[in-house]
Amino acid sequence: QVQLVESGGGLVEAGGSLRLSCAASGSIFSINPMGWYRQAPGKQRELVALDSSGGYKKYADSVKGRFTISRDYAKNTVYLQMNSLKPEDTAVYYCYLGIIRDDYWGQGTQVTVSS
């Protein structure tokens, strides 16, 4: 049974930083993509950053240069370092893990950026 546990959300002023963590339990391999999505009120869930096999990383254009995804394979943990946060980054952030044809999601952590 795969489980994802997120931490690190909160309230921060514009220009500040937060670091999200997501620890996965179960049979996880380095080829399994892990990453972060977010959903703002009234909007669809969108990709923020993804770490795929081979070290390939993908970022949403809106976060390039500000957010960094990293992964600790030994701990089955993925991180999202968020710098220079903007009010438009306010959303619930969800951890994602892909295993073959199945998608797994964390419970979500709220990130609120005040102006």
Coordinates of C-alpha atoms in Angstrom, one line a residue:
Q1 CA 0.0 0.0 0.0
V2 CA 1.5 3.3 -1.1
Q3 CA 1.1 6.3 1.1
L4 CA 2.3 9.9 0.7
V5 CA 2.7 12.2 3.6
E6 CA 3.3 15.9 3.0
S7 CA 4.6 18.6 5.2
G8 CA 5.9 22.1 5.1
G9 CA 3.0 24.3 3.9
G10 CA 2.0 27.5 5.7
L11 CA 1.6 31.2 5.5
V12 CA 4.4 33.4 4.1
E13 CA 4.7 37.0 2.9
A14 CA 5.4 37.7 -0.7
G15 CA 9.1 37.2 -1.5
G16 CA 9.5 34.6 1.2
S17 CA 10.4 31.0 1.0
L18 CA 8.9 27.6 1.9
R19 CA 10.0 24.1 1.6
L20 CA 7.6 21.2 1.1
S21 CA 8.4 17.6 1.8
C22 CA 6.6 14.4 0.7
A23 CA 7.6 11.0 2.1
A24 CA 6.4 7.9 0.3
S25 CA 6.0 4.6 1.9
G26 CA 5.7 1.3 0.0
S27 CA 7.5 -0.2 -3.0
I28 CA 9.0 2.9 -4.6
F29 CA 11.7 2.9 -7.3
S30 CA 13.8 5.6 -8.8
I31 CA 12.0 5.2 -12.1
N32 CA 8.7 6.2 -10.6
P33 CA 8.1 9.9 -11.2
M34 CA 7.4 12.0 -8.2
G35 CA 6.4 15.6 -8.1
W36 CA 4.1 18.4 -7.1
Y37 CA 0.8 19.7 -8.4
R38 CA -1.3 22.6 -7.0
Q39 CA -4.9 23.7 -7.1
A40 CA -6.1 27.2 -6.4
P41 CA -9.7 28.0 -5.6
G42 CA -11.9 27.8 -8.7
K43 CA -9.0 26.5 -10.8
Q44 CA -8.0 23.1 -12.1
R45 CA -5.1 21.2 -10.6
E46 CA -1.9 22.0 -12.4
L47 CA 1.6 20.6 -12.6
V48 CA 4.2 22.6 -10.6
A49 CA 7.3 20.4 -10.8
L50 CA 8.0 16.7 -11.7
D51 CA 11.1 14.6 -11.2
S52 CA 11.1 11.7 -13.6
S53 CA 13.4 8.8 -14.2
G54 CA 16.9 9.6 -15.3
G55 CA 16.9 12.9 -13.4
Y56 CA 14.7 14.7 -15.9
K57 CA 12.9 17.5 -14.2
K58 CA 9.9 19.5 -15.5
Y59 CA 8.6 22.8 -14.2
A60 CA 5.6 24.9 -14.9
D61 CA 6.7 28.1 -16.7
S62 CA 5.2 30.2 -13.9
V63 CA 7.7 28.7 -11.3
K64 CA 10.9 28.3 -13.4
G65 CA 13.8 30.0 -11.7
R66 CA 11.9 30.2 -8.3
F67 CA 11.1 26.6 -7.4
T68 CA 13.4 23.7 -7.2
I69 CA 12.4 20.0 -7.0
S70 CA 14.8 17.5 -5.5
R71 CA 14.6 13.9 -4.4
D72 CA 16.2 11.7 -1.8
Y73 CA 15.9 8.2 -3.2
A74 CA 17.2 6.6 0.0
K75 CA 14.3 8.2 1.9
N76 CA 11.7 8.0 -0.8
T77 CA 11.2 11.7 -0.3
V78 CA 10.6 14.5 -2.7
Y79 CA 11.1 18.2 -1.8
L80 CA 9.9 21.4 -3.3
Q81 CA 12.0 24.5 -2.4
M82 CA 9.9 27.5 -3.2
N83 CA 11.6 30.9 -3.3
S84 CA 10.4 34.4 -4.2
L85 CA 6.9 33.4 -3.5
K86 CA 4.1 35.4 -5.0
P87 CA 0.4 35.7 -4.0
E88 CA -0.5 33.8 -7.2
D89 CA 1.3 30.8 -5.8
T90 CA -1.4 30.5 -3.1
A91 CA -3.0 27.0 -3.5
V92 CA -3.2 23.6 -2.0
Y93 CA -0.1 21.7 -3.1
Y94 CA -0.4 17.9 -3.7
C95 CA 2.4 15.4 -3.8
Y96 CA 2.2 13.0 -6.8
L97 CA 3.7 9.6 -7.4
G98 CA 3.3 7.5 -10.5
I99 CA 3.6 3.7 -10.5
I100 CA 3.0 2.1 -13.8
R101 CA -0.6 3.0 -14.6
D102 CA -1.6 4.2 -11.1
D103 CA -1.5 7.7 -9.8
Y104 CA -1.1 8.4 -6.1
W105 CA -1.7 11.6 -4.3
G106 CA -0.9 13.1 -1.0
Q107 CA -3.6 14.7 1.2
G108 CA -2.6 18.2 0.2
T109 CA -0.9 21.0 2.1
Q110 CA -2.0 24.7 2.0
V111 CA 0.4 27.3 0.9
T112 CA -0.8 30.9 1.4
V113 CA 1.3 33.9 0.2
S114 CA 0.2 37.3 1.5
S115 CA 0.9 40.5 -0.4

